[in-house]
Amino acid sequence: MVAVDNLSNSSKESLNRVQKITGKTLTFVQCDLLDRALLGQIFADYQPDAVVHFAGLKAVGESMVNPLDYYKNNVCGTATLLEVMVENSIKNIVFSSSCTVYGAPKNLPISENSPLGAVNPYGQTKLTIEQMLKDLQVSDTSWNISILRYFNPVGAHQSGEIGENPSGTPTNLMPYMTQVAVGERKELSVFGGDYPTKDGTCVRDYIHVVDVAKGHLKALEKLSENPGVIIHNLGTGQGHSVLEIIHSFEASTGQKVPYKIVDRRPGDAASVYANPQLAELDLKWKPSSGLRRMCEDSWRWQLKNPKGYS
Ligand code: UD1
């Protein structure tokens, strides 16, 4: 197994921890997907059977400020990767997409054939890459492509060795909340209390990151059946409000999370949750962790690594 990363928002230490947990040796090469020459060398050297493509920028707000960075890194980076794969006759790929491709959904739960649409440049890059992959497979049907649309991944590995380590101020709910709970930040701002939801706060489909990881293994297995393009939601099908997340975190960790309700964050949809049945049917994949476990594991990671990987 070869891991390739430009380390722009990650740390080599996380790979040391992966080796510790799994007892397996991992080869690492630092490389940016836009570095065509080095990427070509990596493929020539290691000749992988398949690629799991996670690389990309992923902050919605940042994508609105620096859209070109998003198009260059995410779209051009993927185009380069695919060209190098073609050159090496490697035609199996699992791609990290996102529920963001459903834009502001009109009907819930969201199935894979729900209408698509992007509401920010980040989402547009995911949609564009999906289209690029579909077009590629039409042009050469020997490609096998799995597109996984993640809902809201949270949690950490149960060992507390690997978890989310955002650089700077976290923009996502769970890392912000754990930093408040550990005393690093004063309080959590809950974005909007007047949505048409059960308690007025936004509803999302939070899914344990280890369940997401297992979804990739199932997708890789499926590619060996030569399915062409397959698209699956990775979510639990359960929608939870921001207040429910706070209360569940407090109940499962015993930590208080001071919060205040503030204005809505522009661009947030009121409710987003998946219909995950297709993944269960096709991939034989089912999430196994509930909200309590997601909160406990996030907290264990935060406690063991107050400064992340540094
Ligand atoms: C966004 C993206 C998603 C991406 C995910 C992880 C969209 C529509 N969604 O999800 O594709 O995979 O980020 O990068 O593009 N919240 C607070 N206070 C905070 C932070 C968040 O109240 O300090 C609320 C938000 O309003 C939202 C929920 O918590 O309702 C989850 O927010 P967040 O973790 O940022 O993820 P999404 O915006 O749902």
XYZ file of C-alpha atoms and ligand atoms in Angstrom:
349
model
C 0.000 0.000 0.000
C 1.343 3.410 -0.997
C 0.035 6.659 0.506
C 0.499 9.829 -1.516
C -0.160 13.229 0.045
C 1.139 16.767 -0.403
C 0.777 17.254 3.395
C -0.920 20.637 2.836
C -3.433 19.894 5.578
C -2.123 16.702 7.149
C 0.793 15.214 8.975
C 3.141 12.312 8.357
C 2.659 11.387 11.993
C -0.881 10.222 11.148
C 0.660 7.554 8.884
C 3.011 6.423 11.673
C -0.080 5.958 13.801
C -1.827 3.983 11.060
C 1.168 1.625 10.994
C 1.029 1.325 14.772
C -2.663 0.422 14.740
C -2.528 -1.996 11.830
C 0.935 -3.487 12.376
C 1.487 -3.057 8.636
C 4.138 -1.102 6.789
C 2.959 1.766 4.682
C 5.022 3.370 1.952
C 4.663 7.136 1.846
C 5.552 9.525 -0.962
C 5.040 13.261 -0.568
C 3.602 14.451 -3.857
C 1.087 16.972 -5.106
C -1.399 15.639 -7.648
C -0.460 18.523 -9.928
C 3.123 17.239 -10.046
C 2.613 15.078 -13.097
C 6.228 13.908 -13.393
C 6.511 12.660 -9.826
C 3.054 11.122 -9.929
C 3.993 9.253 -13.101
C 7.126 7.985 -11.379
C 5.098 6.748 -8.392
C 2.742 4.797 -10.650
C 5.634 3.371 -12.634
C 7.414 2.337 -9.428
C 4.483 0.787 -7.572
C 1.946 -0.225 -10.276
C -1.081 -0.249 -7.951
C -4.210 -2.274 -8.814
C -6.528 0.517 -7.755
C -6.543 4.079 -6.456
C -8.561 5.440 -3.548
C -8.666 9.159 -4.262
C -9.234 11.285 -1.138
C -7.070 14.257 -2.085
C -8.777 17.629 -2.207
C -9.506 20.908 -0.509
C -12.740 20.732 1.464
C -13.729 23.944 3.219
C -16.895 25.500 1.845
C -16.173 29.068 3.057
C -12.594 29.004 1.799
C -13.826 27.808 -1.598
C -15.954 30.931 -1.912
C -12.951 33.166 -1.166
C -10.388 31.240 -3.256
C -12.390 29.410 -5.934
C -9.445 29.038 -8.311
C -7.478 27.095 -5.694
C -10.400 24.693 -5.514
C -10.705 24.220 -9.266
C -6.949 23.849 -9.684
C -6.372 21.442 -6.797
C -9.524 19.382 -6.948
C -10.448 19.340 -10.635
C -7.043 19.734 -12.335
C -5.418 17.494 -9.699
C -7.938 14.745 -10.464
C -7.542 15.184 -14.230
C -3.778 14.752 -13.832
C -4.247 11.685 -11.665
C -6.601 10.118 -14.226
C -4.191 10.827 -17.100
C -1.387 9.140 -15.229
C -3.665 6.196 -14.453
C -4.507 5.884 -18.173
C -0.813 5.923 -19.050
C -0.243 3.072 -16.621
C -3.395 1.130 -17.615
C -4.776 1.339 -14.080
C -8.519 1.757 -14.372
C -9.984 1.152 -10.921
C -10.727 4.123 -8.709
C -12.771 4.953 -5.616
C -13.504 8.663 -5.371
C -14.421 10.678 -2.241
C -17.433 12.683 -3.192
C -19.832 14.407 -0.847
C -23.488 14.998 -0.126
C -22.667 18.548 -1.155
C -23.447 17.432 -4.751
C -27.152 17.443 -3.825
C -27.001 21.212 -3.183
C -30.009 22.364 -1.163
C -32.146 19.196 -1.256
C -35.904 19.530 -1.738
C -36.843 15.990 -0.756
C -35.581 13.877 2.126
C -34.078 11.400 2.648
C -31.650 11.897 -0.248
C -31.171 8.975 -2.637
C -28.464 8.658 -5.229
C -30.878 9.663 -7.993
C -32.003 12.857 -6.232
C -31.395 16.057 -8.246
C -27.807 17.327 -8.267
C -26.625 20.910 -7.954
C -23.812 22.832 -6.333
C -24.253 25.874 -4.134
C -20.565 26.752 -3.687
C -17.273 26.227 -5.579
C -16.262 23.306 -3.348
C -19.482 21.505 -4.248
C -19.031 22.405 -7.902
C -15.579 20.785 -7.936
C -17.060 17.538 -6.568
C -19.820 17.625 -9.195
C -17.335 18.370 -11.977
C -15.081 15.510 -10.928
C -18.055 13.136 -10.791
C -18.977 14.165 -14.350
C -15.383 13.777 -15.503
C -15.309 10.232 -14.098
C -18.619 9.329 -15.736
C -17.466 10.718 -19.114
C -14.202 8.831 -18.847
C -16.015 5.560 -18.244
C -18.272 6.160 -21.268
C -15.173 6.720 -23.414
C -13.530 3.540 -22.146
C -15.847 1.001 -20.562
C -12.978 -0.973 -19.046
C -12.847 1.640 -16.261
C -14.447 0.741 -12.920
C -15.334 3.744 -10.832
C -16.898 3.972 -7.387
C -18.181 7.378 -6.317
C -18.867 7.561 -2.585
C -20.937 10.507 -1.405
C -20.118 11.034 2.264
C -22.589 12.791 4.501
C -21.007 14.306 7.673
C -18.053 12.178 8.805
C -17.150 12.637 12.480
C -15.486 10.584 15.222
C -12.003 9.130 15.266
C -10.350 5.727 15.447
C -11.333 4.049 18.701
C -7.693 3.828 19.809
C -7.535 7.637 19.958
C -4.422 7.447 17.760
C -5.859 8.960 14.600
C -8.469 11.666 14.268
C -9.278 14.998 12.765
C -6.615 17.672 13.136
C -7.786 20.782 11.307
C -5.210 23.516 10.897
C -6.329 26.840 12.386
C -9.864 27.406 13.647
C -12.082 24.439 12.833
C -15.040 25.212 10.603
C -16.831 21.906 11.147
C -19.070 21.257 14.111
C -17.432 18.285 15.828
C -13.809 19.519 15.974
C -15.010 22.929 17.106
C -17.125 21.346 19.838
C -14.304 19.137 21.161
C -12.005 22.183 21.312
C -14.637 24.036 23.350
C -15.062 21.040 25.649
C -11.303 20.799 26.258
C -11.221 24.506 27.124
C -9.284 25.678 24.080
C -12.214 27.792 22.869
C -14.774 29.684 24.914
C -18.070 28.608 23.440
C -19.694 27.033 20.443
C -21.730 29.246 18.135
C -24.807 27.380 16.957
C -25.555 28.760 13.508
C -29.281 29.495 13.472
C -32.091 28.569 15.836
C -35.016 29.329 13.550
C -34.814 26.590 10.921
C -37.953 24.555 10.154
C -36.562 21.543 12.054
C -37.435 19.704 15.291
C -35.675 22.271 17.540
C -34.862 25.083 15.098
C -31.234 24.028 14.531
C -29.868 22.398 11.358
C -30.182 18.657 10.870
C -27.362 16.558 9.387
C -26.526 12.900 8.875
C -23.397 12.329 11.003
C -21.485 9.163 10.255
C -18.550 7.585 12.068
C -15.341 7.993 10.083
C -14.437 4.321 10.638
C -17.753 3.326 9.025
C -16.830 5.614 6.115
C -13.428 3.901 5.874
C -15.080 0.473 5.807
C -17.323 1.693 2.978
C -14.177 2.166 0.874
C -13.080 -1.419 1.437
C -16.498 -2.640 0.328
C -16.351 -0.370 -2.723
C -12.903 -1.711 -3.653
C -14.227 -5.273 -3.399
C -17.140 -4.324 -5.622
C -14.839 -2.928 -8.315
C -13.435 -6.412 -8.830
C -16.869 -7.354 -10.267
C -16.361 -4.826 -13.120
C -19.459 -2.760 -12.357
C -18.590 0.317 -14.474
C -19.624 3.474 -12.601
C -21.301 2.944 -9.231
C -22.498 5.722 -6.948
C -23.393 5.315 -3.273
C -24.384 7.487 -0.353
C -22.420 6.853 2.836
C -24.705 8.030 5.606
C -26.682 6.483 8.445
C -30.099 7.701 7.318
C -30.556 9.403 10.718
C -30.826 13.172 10.903
C -29.599 14.880 14.096
C -29.890 18.542 14.993
C -26.975 20.634 16.259
C -28.554 20.743 19.731
C -28.950 16.956 19.737
C -25.256 16.637 18.908
C -24.322 18.956 21.778
C -26.530 17.073 24.241
C -25.357 13.685 23.071
C -21.734 14.817 23.398
C -22.383 16.079 26.937
C -24.161 12.855 27.933
C -21.523 10.529 26.496
C -18.436 12.392 27.722
C -19.627 14.154 30.880
C -18.210 17.429 29.483
C -20.188 20.651 29.344
C -20.275 22.440 26.002
C -21.059 26.139 26.522
C -22.896 27.409 23.455
C -24.948 30.276 22.147
C -27.351 30.465 19.266
C -26.222 33.017 16.679
C -27.277 33.986 13.147
C -27.542 31.406 10.416
C -24.385 30.611 8.457
C -24.930 31.589 4.803
C -25.344 28.594 2.522
C -26.452 26.080 5.180
C -29.426 23.890 4.252
C -31.965 23.220 7.023
C -31.933 19.425 6.794
C -29.702 16.948 4.994
C -29.821 13.192 5.514
C -29.282 10.140 3.375
C -31.190 7.192 2.178
C -28.331 4.699 2.653
C -30.203 1.625 1.347
C -28.361 1.313 -1.958
C -24.983 0.947 -0.249
C -26.436 -1.726 1.988
C -27.900 -3.579 -0.978
C -24.983 -3.307 -3.428
C -21.933 -3.045 -1.203
C -23.242 -5.025 1.794
C -22.188 -2.032 3.865
C -24.021 -0.796 6.933
C -22.814 1.755 9.468
C -22.347 0.213 12.899
C -21.663 3.203 15.178
C -24.296 5.513 16.614
C -24.022 9.086 17.787
C -22.805 8.159 21.257
C -19.829 6.273 19.869
C -19.032 9.111 17.445
C -18.919 11.567 20.359
C -16.909 9.268 22.661
C -14.311 8.566 19.982
C -13.971 12.240 18.989
C -13.468 13.118 22.630
C -10.890 10.373 23.269
C -8.885 11.619 20.284
C -9.070 15.224 21.508
C -8.023 14.280 25.056
C -5.102 12.130 23.939
C -3.945 14.692 21.369
C -4.706 18.189 22.628
C -2.259 19.597 20.064
C -3.239 17.224 17.268
C -0.271 15.420 15.717
C 2.297 18.037 16.649
C -19.937 20.684 4.942
C -20.172 20.331 3.497
C -19.910 18.867 3.288
C -18.527 18.512 3.756
C -18.413 18.887 5.235
C -17.038 18.570 5.749
C -21.917 21.373 2.162
C -23.361 21.645 2.009
N -21.558 20.615 3.190
O -20.968 20.065 5.700
O -20.027 18.540 1.924
O -18.310 17.138 3.595
O -18.665 20.287 5.378
O -16.087 19.430 5.251
O -21.140 21.826 1.382
N -22.385 24.302 12.902
C -22.593 25.125 13.982
N -21.503 25.730 14.573
C -20.230 25.518 14.137
C -20.029 24.655 13.021
C -21.133 24.078 12.438
O -23.713 25.352 14.416
O -19.277 26.112 14.707
C -23.538 23.630 12.285
C -23.733 23.978 10.833
O -24.611 25.067 10.686
C -24.334 22.675 10.279
C -23.773 21.588 11.194
O -23.291 22.257 12.352
O -25.717 22.676 10.452
C -22.647 20.825 10.547
O -21.714 21.761 10.008
P -20.325 21.313 9.380
O -19.646 20.377 10.305
O -19.609 22.556 8.980
O -20.707 20.464 8.082
P -21.708 20.816 6.879
O -21.743 22.263 6.613
O -22.980 20.105 7.113
